[in-house]
Coordinates of C-alpha atoms in Angstrom, one line a residue:
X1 CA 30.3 71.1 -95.3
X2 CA 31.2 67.4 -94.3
X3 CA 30.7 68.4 -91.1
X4 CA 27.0 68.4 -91.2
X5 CA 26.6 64.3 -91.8
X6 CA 28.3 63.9 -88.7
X7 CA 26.0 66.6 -86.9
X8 CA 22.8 65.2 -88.4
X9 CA 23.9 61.8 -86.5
X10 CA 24.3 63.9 -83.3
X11 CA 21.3 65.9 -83.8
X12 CA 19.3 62.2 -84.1
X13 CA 20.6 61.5 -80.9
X14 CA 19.4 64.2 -79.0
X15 CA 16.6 63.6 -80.6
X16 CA 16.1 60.3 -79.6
X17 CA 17.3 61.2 -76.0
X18 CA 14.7 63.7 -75.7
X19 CA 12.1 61.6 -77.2
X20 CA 12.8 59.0 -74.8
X21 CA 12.7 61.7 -71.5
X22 CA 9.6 63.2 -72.1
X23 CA 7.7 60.8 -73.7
X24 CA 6.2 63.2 -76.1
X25 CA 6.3 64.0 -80.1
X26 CA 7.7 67.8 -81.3
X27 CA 4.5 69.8 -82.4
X28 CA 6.2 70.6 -85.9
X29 CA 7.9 73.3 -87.1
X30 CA 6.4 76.8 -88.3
X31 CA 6.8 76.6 -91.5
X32 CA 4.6 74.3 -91.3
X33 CA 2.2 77.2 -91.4
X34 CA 2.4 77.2 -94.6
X35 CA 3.9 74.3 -95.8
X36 CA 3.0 71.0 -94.1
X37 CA -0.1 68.6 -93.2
X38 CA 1.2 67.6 -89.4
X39 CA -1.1 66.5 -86.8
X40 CA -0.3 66.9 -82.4
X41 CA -1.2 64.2 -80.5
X42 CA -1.4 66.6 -77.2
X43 CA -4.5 68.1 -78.8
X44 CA -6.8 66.0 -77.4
X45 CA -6.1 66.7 -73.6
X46 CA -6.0 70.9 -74.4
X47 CA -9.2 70.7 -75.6
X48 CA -10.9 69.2 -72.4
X49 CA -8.6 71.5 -70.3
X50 CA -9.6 74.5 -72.6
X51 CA -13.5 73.9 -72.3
X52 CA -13.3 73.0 -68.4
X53 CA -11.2 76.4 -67.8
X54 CA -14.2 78.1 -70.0
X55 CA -16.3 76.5 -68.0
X56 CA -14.8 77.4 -64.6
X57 CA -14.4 81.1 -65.4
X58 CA -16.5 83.6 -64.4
X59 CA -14.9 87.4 -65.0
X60 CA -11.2 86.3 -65.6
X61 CA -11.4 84.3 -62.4
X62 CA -11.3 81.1 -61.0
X63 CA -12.5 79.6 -57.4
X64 CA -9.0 79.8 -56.0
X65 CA -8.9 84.2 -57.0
X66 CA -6.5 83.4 -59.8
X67 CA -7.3 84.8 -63.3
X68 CA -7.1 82.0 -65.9
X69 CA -6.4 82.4 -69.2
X70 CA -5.7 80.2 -72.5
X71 CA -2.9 80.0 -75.0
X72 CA -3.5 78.3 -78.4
X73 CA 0.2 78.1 -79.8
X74 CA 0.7 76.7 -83.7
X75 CA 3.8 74.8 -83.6
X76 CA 6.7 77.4 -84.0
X77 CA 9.7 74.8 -83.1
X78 CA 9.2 73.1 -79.8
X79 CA 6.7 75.8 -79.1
X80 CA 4.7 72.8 -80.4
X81 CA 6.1 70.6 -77.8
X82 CA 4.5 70.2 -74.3
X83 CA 7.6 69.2 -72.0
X84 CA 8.9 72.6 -73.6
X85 CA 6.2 75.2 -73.1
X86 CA 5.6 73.8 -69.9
X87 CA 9.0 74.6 -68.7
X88 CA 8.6 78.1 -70.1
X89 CA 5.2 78.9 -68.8
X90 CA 6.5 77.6 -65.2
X91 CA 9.1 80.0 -65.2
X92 CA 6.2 82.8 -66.2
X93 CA 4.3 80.9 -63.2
X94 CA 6.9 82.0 -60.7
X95 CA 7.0 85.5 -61.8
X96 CA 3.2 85.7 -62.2
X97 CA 1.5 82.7 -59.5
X98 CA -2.1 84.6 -59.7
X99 CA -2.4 83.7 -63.8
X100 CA -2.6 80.1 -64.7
X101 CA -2.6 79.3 -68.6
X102 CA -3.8 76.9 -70.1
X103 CA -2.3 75.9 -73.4
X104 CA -4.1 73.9 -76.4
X105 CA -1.7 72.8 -79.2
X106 CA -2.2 73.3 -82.8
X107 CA -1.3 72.3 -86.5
X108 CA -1.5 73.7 -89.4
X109 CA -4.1 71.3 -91.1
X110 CA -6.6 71.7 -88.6
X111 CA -5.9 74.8 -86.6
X112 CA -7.6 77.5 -88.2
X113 CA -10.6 75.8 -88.0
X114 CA -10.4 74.8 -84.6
X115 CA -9.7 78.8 -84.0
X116 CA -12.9 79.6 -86.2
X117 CA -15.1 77.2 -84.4
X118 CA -13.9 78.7 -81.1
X119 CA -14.9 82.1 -82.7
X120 CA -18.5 81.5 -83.5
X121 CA -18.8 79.4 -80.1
X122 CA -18.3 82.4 -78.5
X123 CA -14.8 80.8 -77.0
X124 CA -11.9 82.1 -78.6
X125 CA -8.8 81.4 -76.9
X126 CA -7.5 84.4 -74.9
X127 CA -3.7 84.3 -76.3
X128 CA -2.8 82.6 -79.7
X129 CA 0.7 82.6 -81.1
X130 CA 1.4 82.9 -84.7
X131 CA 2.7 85.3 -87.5
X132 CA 1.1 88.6 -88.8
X133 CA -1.0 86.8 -92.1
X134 CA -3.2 85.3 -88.8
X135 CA -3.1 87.9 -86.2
X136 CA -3.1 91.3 -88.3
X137 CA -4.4 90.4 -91.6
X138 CA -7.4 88.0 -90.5
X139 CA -8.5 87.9 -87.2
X140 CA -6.9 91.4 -86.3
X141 CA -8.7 92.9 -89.8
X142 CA -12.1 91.1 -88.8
X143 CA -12.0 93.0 -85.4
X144 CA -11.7 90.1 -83.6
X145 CA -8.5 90.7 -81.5
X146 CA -7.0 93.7 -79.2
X147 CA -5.4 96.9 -80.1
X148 CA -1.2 95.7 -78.4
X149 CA 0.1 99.3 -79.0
X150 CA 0.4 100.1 -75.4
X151 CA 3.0 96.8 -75.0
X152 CA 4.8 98.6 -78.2
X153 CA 6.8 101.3 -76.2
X154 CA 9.3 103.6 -77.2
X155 CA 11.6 101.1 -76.3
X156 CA 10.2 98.4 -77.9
X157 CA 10.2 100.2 -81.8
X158 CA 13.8 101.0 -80.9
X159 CA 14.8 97.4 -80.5
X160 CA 12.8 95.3 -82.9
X161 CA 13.4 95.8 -86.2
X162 CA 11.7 97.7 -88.7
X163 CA 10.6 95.3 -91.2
X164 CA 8.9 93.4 -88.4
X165 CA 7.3 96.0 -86.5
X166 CA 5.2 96.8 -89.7
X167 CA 4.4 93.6 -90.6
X168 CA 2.6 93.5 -87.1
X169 CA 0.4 96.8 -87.8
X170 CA -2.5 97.0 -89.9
X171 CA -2.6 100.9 -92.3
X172 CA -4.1 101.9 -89.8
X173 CA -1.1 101.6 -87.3
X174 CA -3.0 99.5 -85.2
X175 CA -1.1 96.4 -83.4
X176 CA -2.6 93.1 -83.3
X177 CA 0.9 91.3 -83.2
X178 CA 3.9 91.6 -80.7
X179 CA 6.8 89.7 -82.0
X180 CA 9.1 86.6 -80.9
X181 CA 11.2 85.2 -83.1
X182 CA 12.2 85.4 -87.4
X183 CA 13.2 83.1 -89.5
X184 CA 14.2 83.5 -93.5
X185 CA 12.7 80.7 -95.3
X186 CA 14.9 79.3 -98.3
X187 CA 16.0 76.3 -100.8
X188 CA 18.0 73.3 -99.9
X189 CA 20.1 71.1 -102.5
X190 CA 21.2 67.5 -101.8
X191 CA 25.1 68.3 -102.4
X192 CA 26.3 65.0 -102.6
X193 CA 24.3 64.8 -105.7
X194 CA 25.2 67.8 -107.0
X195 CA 28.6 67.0 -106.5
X196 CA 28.4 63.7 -108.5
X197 CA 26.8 65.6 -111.0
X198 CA 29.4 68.4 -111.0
X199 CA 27.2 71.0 -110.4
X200 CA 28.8 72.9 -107.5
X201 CA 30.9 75.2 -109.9
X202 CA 27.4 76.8 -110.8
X203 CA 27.0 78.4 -106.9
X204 CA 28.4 79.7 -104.2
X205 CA 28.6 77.7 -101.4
X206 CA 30.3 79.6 -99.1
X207 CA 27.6 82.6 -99.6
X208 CA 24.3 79.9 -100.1
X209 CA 23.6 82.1 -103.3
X210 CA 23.8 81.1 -106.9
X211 CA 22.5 82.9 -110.4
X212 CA 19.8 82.3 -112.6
X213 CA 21.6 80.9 -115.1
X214 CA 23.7 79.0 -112.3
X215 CA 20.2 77.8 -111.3
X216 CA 19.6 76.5 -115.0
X217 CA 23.0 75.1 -115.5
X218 CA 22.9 73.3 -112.3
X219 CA 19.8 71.8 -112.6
X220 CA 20.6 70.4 -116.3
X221 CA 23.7 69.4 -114.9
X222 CA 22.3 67.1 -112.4
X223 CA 19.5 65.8 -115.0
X224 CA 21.9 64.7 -117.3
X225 CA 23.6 62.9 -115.0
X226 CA 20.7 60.4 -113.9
X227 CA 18.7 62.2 -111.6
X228 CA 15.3 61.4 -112.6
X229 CA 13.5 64.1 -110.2
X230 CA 15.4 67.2 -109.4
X231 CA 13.1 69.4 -108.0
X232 CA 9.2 69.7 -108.2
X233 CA 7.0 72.9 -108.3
X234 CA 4.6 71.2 -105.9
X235 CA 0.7 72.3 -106.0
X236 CA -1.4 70.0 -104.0
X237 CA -2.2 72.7 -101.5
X238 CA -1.3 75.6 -100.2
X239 CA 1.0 73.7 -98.2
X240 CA 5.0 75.1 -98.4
X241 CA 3.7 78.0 -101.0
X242 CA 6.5 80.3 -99.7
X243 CA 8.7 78.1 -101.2
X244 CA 7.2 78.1 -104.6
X245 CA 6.8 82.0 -104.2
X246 CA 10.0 82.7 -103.2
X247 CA 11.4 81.0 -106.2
X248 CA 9.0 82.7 -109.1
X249 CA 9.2 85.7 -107.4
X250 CA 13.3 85.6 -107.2
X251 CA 13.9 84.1 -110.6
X252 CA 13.6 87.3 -112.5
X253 CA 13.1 89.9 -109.8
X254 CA 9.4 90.2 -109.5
X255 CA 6.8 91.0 -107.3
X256 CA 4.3 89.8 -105.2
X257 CA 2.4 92.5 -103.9
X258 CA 2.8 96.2 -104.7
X259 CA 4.8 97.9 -101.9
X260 CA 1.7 99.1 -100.2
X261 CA 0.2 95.8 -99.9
X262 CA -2.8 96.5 -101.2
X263 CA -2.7 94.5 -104.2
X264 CA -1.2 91.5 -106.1
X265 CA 1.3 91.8 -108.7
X266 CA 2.3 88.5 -109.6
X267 CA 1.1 88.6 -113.6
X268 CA 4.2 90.7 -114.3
X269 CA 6.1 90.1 -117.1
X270 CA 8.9 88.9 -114.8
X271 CA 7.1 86.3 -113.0
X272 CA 5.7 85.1 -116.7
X273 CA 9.0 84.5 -117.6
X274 CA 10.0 82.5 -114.2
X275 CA 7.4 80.2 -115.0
X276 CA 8.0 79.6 -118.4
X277 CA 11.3 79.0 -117.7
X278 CA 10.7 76.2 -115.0
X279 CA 7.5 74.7 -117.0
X280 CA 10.6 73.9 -119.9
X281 CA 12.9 72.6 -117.7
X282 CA 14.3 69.0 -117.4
X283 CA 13.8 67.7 -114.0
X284 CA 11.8 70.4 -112.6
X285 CA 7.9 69.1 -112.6
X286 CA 4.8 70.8 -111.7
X287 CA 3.5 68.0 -109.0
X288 CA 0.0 68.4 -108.3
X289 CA 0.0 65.3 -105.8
X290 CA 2.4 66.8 -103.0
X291 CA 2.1 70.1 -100.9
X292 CA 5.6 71.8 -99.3
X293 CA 5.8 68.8 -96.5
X294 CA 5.5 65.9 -99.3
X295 CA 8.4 67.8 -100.8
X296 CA 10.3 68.1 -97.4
X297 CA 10.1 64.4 -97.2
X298 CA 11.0 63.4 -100.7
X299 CA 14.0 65.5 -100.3
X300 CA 15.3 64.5 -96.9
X301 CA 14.6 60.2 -98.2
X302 CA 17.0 61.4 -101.7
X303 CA 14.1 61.0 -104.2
X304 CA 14.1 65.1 -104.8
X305 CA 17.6 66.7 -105.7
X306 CA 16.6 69.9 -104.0
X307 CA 13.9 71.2 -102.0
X308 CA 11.9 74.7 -102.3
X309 CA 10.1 74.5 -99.0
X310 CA 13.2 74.7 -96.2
X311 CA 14.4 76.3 -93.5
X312 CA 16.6 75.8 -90.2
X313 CA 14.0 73.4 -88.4
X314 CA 13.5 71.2 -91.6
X315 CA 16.6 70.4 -91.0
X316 CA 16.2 69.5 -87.5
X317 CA 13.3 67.7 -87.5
X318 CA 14.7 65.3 -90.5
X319 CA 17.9 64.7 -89.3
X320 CA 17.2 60.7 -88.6
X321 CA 16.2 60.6 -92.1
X322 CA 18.7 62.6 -94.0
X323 CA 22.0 60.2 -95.1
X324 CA 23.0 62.9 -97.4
X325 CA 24.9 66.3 -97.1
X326 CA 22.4 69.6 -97.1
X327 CA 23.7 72.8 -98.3
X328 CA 21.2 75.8 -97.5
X329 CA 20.7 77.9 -100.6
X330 CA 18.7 81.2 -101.5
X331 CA 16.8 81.3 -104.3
X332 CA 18.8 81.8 -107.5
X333 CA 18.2 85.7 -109.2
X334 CA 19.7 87.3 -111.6
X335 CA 20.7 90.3 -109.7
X336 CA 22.5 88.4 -107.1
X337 CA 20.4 90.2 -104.5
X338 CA 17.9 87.1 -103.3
X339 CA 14.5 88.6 -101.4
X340 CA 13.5 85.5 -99.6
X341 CA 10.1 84.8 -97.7
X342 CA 10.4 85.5 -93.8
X343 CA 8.9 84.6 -91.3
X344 CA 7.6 86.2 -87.8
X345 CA 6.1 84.8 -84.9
X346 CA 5.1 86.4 -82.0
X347 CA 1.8 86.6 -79.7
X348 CA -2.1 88.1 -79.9
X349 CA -4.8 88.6 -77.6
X350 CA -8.8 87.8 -78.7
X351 CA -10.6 90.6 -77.5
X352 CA -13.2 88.4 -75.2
X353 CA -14.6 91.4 -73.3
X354 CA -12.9 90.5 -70.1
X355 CA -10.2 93.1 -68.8
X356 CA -8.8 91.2 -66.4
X357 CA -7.9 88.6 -69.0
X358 CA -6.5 90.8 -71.3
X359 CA -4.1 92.2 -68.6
X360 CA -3.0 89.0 -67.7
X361 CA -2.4 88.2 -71.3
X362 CA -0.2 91.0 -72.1
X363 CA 1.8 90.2 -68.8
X364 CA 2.7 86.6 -70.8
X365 CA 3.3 88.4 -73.6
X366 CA 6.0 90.6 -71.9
X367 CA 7.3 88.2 -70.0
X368 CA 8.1 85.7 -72.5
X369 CA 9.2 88.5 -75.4
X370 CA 10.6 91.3 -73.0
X371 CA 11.6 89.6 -69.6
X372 CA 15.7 89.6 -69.8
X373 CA 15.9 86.5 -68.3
X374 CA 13.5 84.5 -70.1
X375 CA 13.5 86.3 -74.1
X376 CA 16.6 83.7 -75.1
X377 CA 14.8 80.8 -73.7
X378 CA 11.3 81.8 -75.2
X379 CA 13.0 82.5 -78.8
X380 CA 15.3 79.2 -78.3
X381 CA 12.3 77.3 -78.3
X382 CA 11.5 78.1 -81.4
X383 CA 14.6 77.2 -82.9
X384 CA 14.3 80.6 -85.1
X385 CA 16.0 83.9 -84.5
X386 CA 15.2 87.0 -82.1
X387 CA 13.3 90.1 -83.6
X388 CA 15.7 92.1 -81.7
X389 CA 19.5 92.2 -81.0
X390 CA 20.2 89.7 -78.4
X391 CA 23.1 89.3 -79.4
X392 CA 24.8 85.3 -80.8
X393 CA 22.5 83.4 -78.5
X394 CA 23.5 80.0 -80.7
X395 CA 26.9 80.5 -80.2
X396 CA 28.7 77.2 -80.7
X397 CA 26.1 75.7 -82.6
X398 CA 27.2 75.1 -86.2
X399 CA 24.2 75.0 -87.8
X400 CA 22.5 77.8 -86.1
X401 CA 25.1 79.8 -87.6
X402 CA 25.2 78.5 -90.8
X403 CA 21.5 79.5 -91.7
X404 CA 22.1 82.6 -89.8
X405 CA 23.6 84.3 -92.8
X406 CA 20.0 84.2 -94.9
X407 CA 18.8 86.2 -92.5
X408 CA 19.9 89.5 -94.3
X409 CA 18.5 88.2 -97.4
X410 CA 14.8 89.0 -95.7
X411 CA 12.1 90.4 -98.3
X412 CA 9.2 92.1 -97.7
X413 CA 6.6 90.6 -95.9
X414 CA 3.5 90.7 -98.0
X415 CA 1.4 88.4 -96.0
X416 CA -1.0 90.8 -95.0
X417 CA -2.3 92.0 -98.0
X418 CA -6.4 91.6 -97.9
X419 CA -7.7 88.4 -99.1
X420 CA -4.7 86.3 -97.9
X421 CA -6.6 83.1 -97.5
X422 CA -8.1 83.1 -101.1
X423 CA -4.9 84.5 -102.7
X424 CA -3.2 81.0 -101.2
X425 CA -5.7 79.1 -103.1
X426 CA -6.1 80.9 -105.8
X427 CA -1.9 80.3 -105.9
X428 CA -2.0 76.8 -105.9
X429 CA -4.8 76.3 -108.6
X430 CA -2.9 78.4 -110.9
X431 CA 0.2 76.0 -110.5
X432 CA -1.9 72.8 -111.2
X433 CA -3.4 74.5 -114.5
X434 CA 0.3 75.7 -115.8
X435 CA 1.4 72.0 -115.1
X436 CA -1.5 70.5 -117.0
X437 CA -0.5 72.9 -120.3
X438 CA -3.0 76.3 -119.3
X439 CA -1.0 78.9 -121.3
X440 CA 1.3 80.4 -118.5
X441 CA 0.3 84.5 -119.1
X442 CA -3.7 83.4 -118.8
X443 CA -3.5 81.7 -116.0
X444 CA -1.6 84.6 -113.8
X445 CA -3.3 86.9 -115.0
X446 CA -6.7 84.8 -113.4
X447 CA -4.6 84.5 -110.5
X448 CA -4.2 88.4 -109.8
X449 CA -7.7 88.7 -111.2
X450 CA -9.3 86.4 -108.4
X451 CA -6.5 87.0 -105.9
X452 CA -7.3 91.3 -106.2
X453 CA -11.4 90.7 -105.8
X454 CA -10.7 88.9 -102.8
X455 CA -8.4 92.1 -101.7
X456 CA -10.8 94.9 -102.8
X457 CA -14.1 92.4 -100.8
X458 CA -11.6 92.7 -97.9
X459 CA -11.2 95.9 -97.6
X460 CA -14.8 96.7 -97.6

């Protein structure tokens, strides 16, 4: 695992090679959909591009006969990164000269609401790329996007896998999502530190799993031995929640969601118990001033031991900060058998009434997900894994392959269970009154209360 110190100093490099070449910041990471607070400084010039395409369109058309369309892209890896998508929407430019996009970059702190606003202005973007919580269980549920089954071919079911073709239908069987790339979110522990402490002999390392009681023993291990701050249950936001989820959820093998997604099931008496046992526990605080990127960032500068909200591109994107070794873990159970939080990201079109933009939409779509020659570049991009076989496309690259192995370890994905957006805030506030002494059991149980309202309002 020594390895990685000596990558992290390569990986800064490129870094600050690329930096220097394009003259432009990475858009984030997508996790950062639900973990982070990161603004884009390209936003500025996509909006004025945005409003004069709107302007200059009449019919899906433009003065030179081309159809023009818009593509509002969250940032899912370097699809956050201008130099990047412009290279891959050139290559669609070649196959496809009569369509010119337009791209606007978003983040996570302000980009629903620019997407909202857009809505009720009566200019929604054509294409927007993110996960099935935003494409299937808001906008798609609100009626606001178009029905994708016809780009869902035989061949397409056949190839993608299963868990993420359903996670971009609604009940109904109705596609709003056609997917990109996955990713398994999961835990990170500073193993220099745990080392010190000697804590390893309480995990796996070669496997990234690890016990509940490994969990405990660890964690008491590494408090004792000076660590003032070993991990933190952060709640000052939504952001990162998959993190703080994943963990409750995994600690005693409880649930989320029922398995029809249809309602929430987090007051069980397993998830009780998880949160007991981390409200108790040395060095494990309930932070109510940090969301999942203040945790990111306390972990990679060595004030947090270990980090809840993590994944592949945290990594990345904090490799000039991080002096320590990372080891990527799942989330400790008691079974042994971790369900972690996934994630998929893939494309949507806003049903805007035009045909001829909708057509040219789903041509990007299957270019950039279907097209032989450009699926590895498009999924590359987002530093995250096909939906699909494609075989080792980050062959050679260590730490690809490292975090490669959490991928089997994907749960369900509840995302899309009605009343998303309040659930996620209803989340947080219950974590800030367990940390301020609200008896665990009452507070779920308002949780699922409010959380299930917000479901059953949904659904009518």
């Amino acid at each position: 695992m020594k390895y990685r110190k000596i990558l992290a100093m390569a990986l800064s490099c490129v870094m600050a090679f690329s930096l220097a070449a394009c003259g432009s910041n990475s858009g984030g990471n997508a996790d950062q959909k639900e973990d982070t607070n990161q603004t884009d400084d390209s936003k500025s010039d996509g909006d004025d591009a945005a409003d004069d395409a709107a302007d200059g369109e009449e019919e899906g058309g433009s003065s030179s006969g081309a159809t023009d369309i818009t593509l509002w892209t969250y940032p899912i890896g370097n699809w956050g990164d201008s130099a990047t998508v412009e290279g891959l929407i050139s290559n669609f430019s070649k196959a496809y000269p009569d369509i010119n996009v337009t791209v606007e970059y978003l983040d996570y702190t302000n980009g629903d609401d620019q997407i909202n606003t857009a809505i009720e202005g009566g200019k929604a973007p054509d294409l927007v790329m993110e996960g099935p919580e935003r494409l299937v269980a808001n906008w798609g549920a609100k009626g606001l996007m178009v029905d994708l089954s016809d780009l869902w071919t035989d061949e397409a079911k056949e190839a993608i896998y299963d868990s993420v073709e359903s996670a971009c239908q609604n009940n109904d069987g109705v596609f709003y999502e056609y997917p990109l790339c996955m990713t398994a979110h999961t835990m990170a522990i500073n193993r220099d530190v745990f080392e010190a402490a000697d804590a390893l002999q309480y995990l796996d390392e070669e496997k990234g799993t690890w016990t509940t009681e490994g969990f405990q023993k660890a964690v008491e291990a590494v408090a004792a031995s000076g660590q003032a701050q070993v991990g933190a249950v952060f709640c000052g936001g939504q952001g990162g929640d998959q993190g703080t989820r994943a963990l409750i959820n995994n600690l005693y093998g409880g649930t989320f969601t029922n398995p029809e997604h249809t309602e929430y099931t987090a007051n069980s008496e397993e998830n009780v118990k998880a949160l007991e046992l981390l409200k108790g526990m040395e060095g494990i605080n309930f932070d109510a001033s940090i969301q999942g990127g203040d945790e990111v960032n306390l972990f990679s500068n060595g004030t947090l031991a270990m980090a809840f909200c993590w994944n592949v591109s945290q990594e990345k994107n904090n490799a000039e900060t991080i002096t320590f070794d990372v080891l990527p873990m799942a989330f400790p159970t008691e079974s042994g058998d971790p369900k972690l939080c996934g994630g998929i990201w893939g494309f949507g079109i806003f049903d805007n009434g035009d045909a001829a933009k909708i057509d040219a939409a789903k041509k990007f779509i299957d270019f950039m997900a279907n097209d032989e020659a450009q699926v590895v570049e498009s999924v590359k991009a987002s530093s995250y894994w096909p939906v699909k076989d494609l075989g080792n496309i980050y062959e050679g690259d260590d730490l690809m392959t490292e975090y490669s192995k959490f991928i089997p370890f994907m749960g369900d994905y509840y995302q899309v269970v009605g009343g998303w957006a309040e659930a996620r805030t209803a989340w947080w506030n219950m974590l800030q009154q367990i940390g301020t002494g609200t008896d665990v059991k009452t507070a779920v149980d308002e949780f699922v209360a409010t959380a299930n309202a917000a479901a059953a309002a949904a659904a009518n």
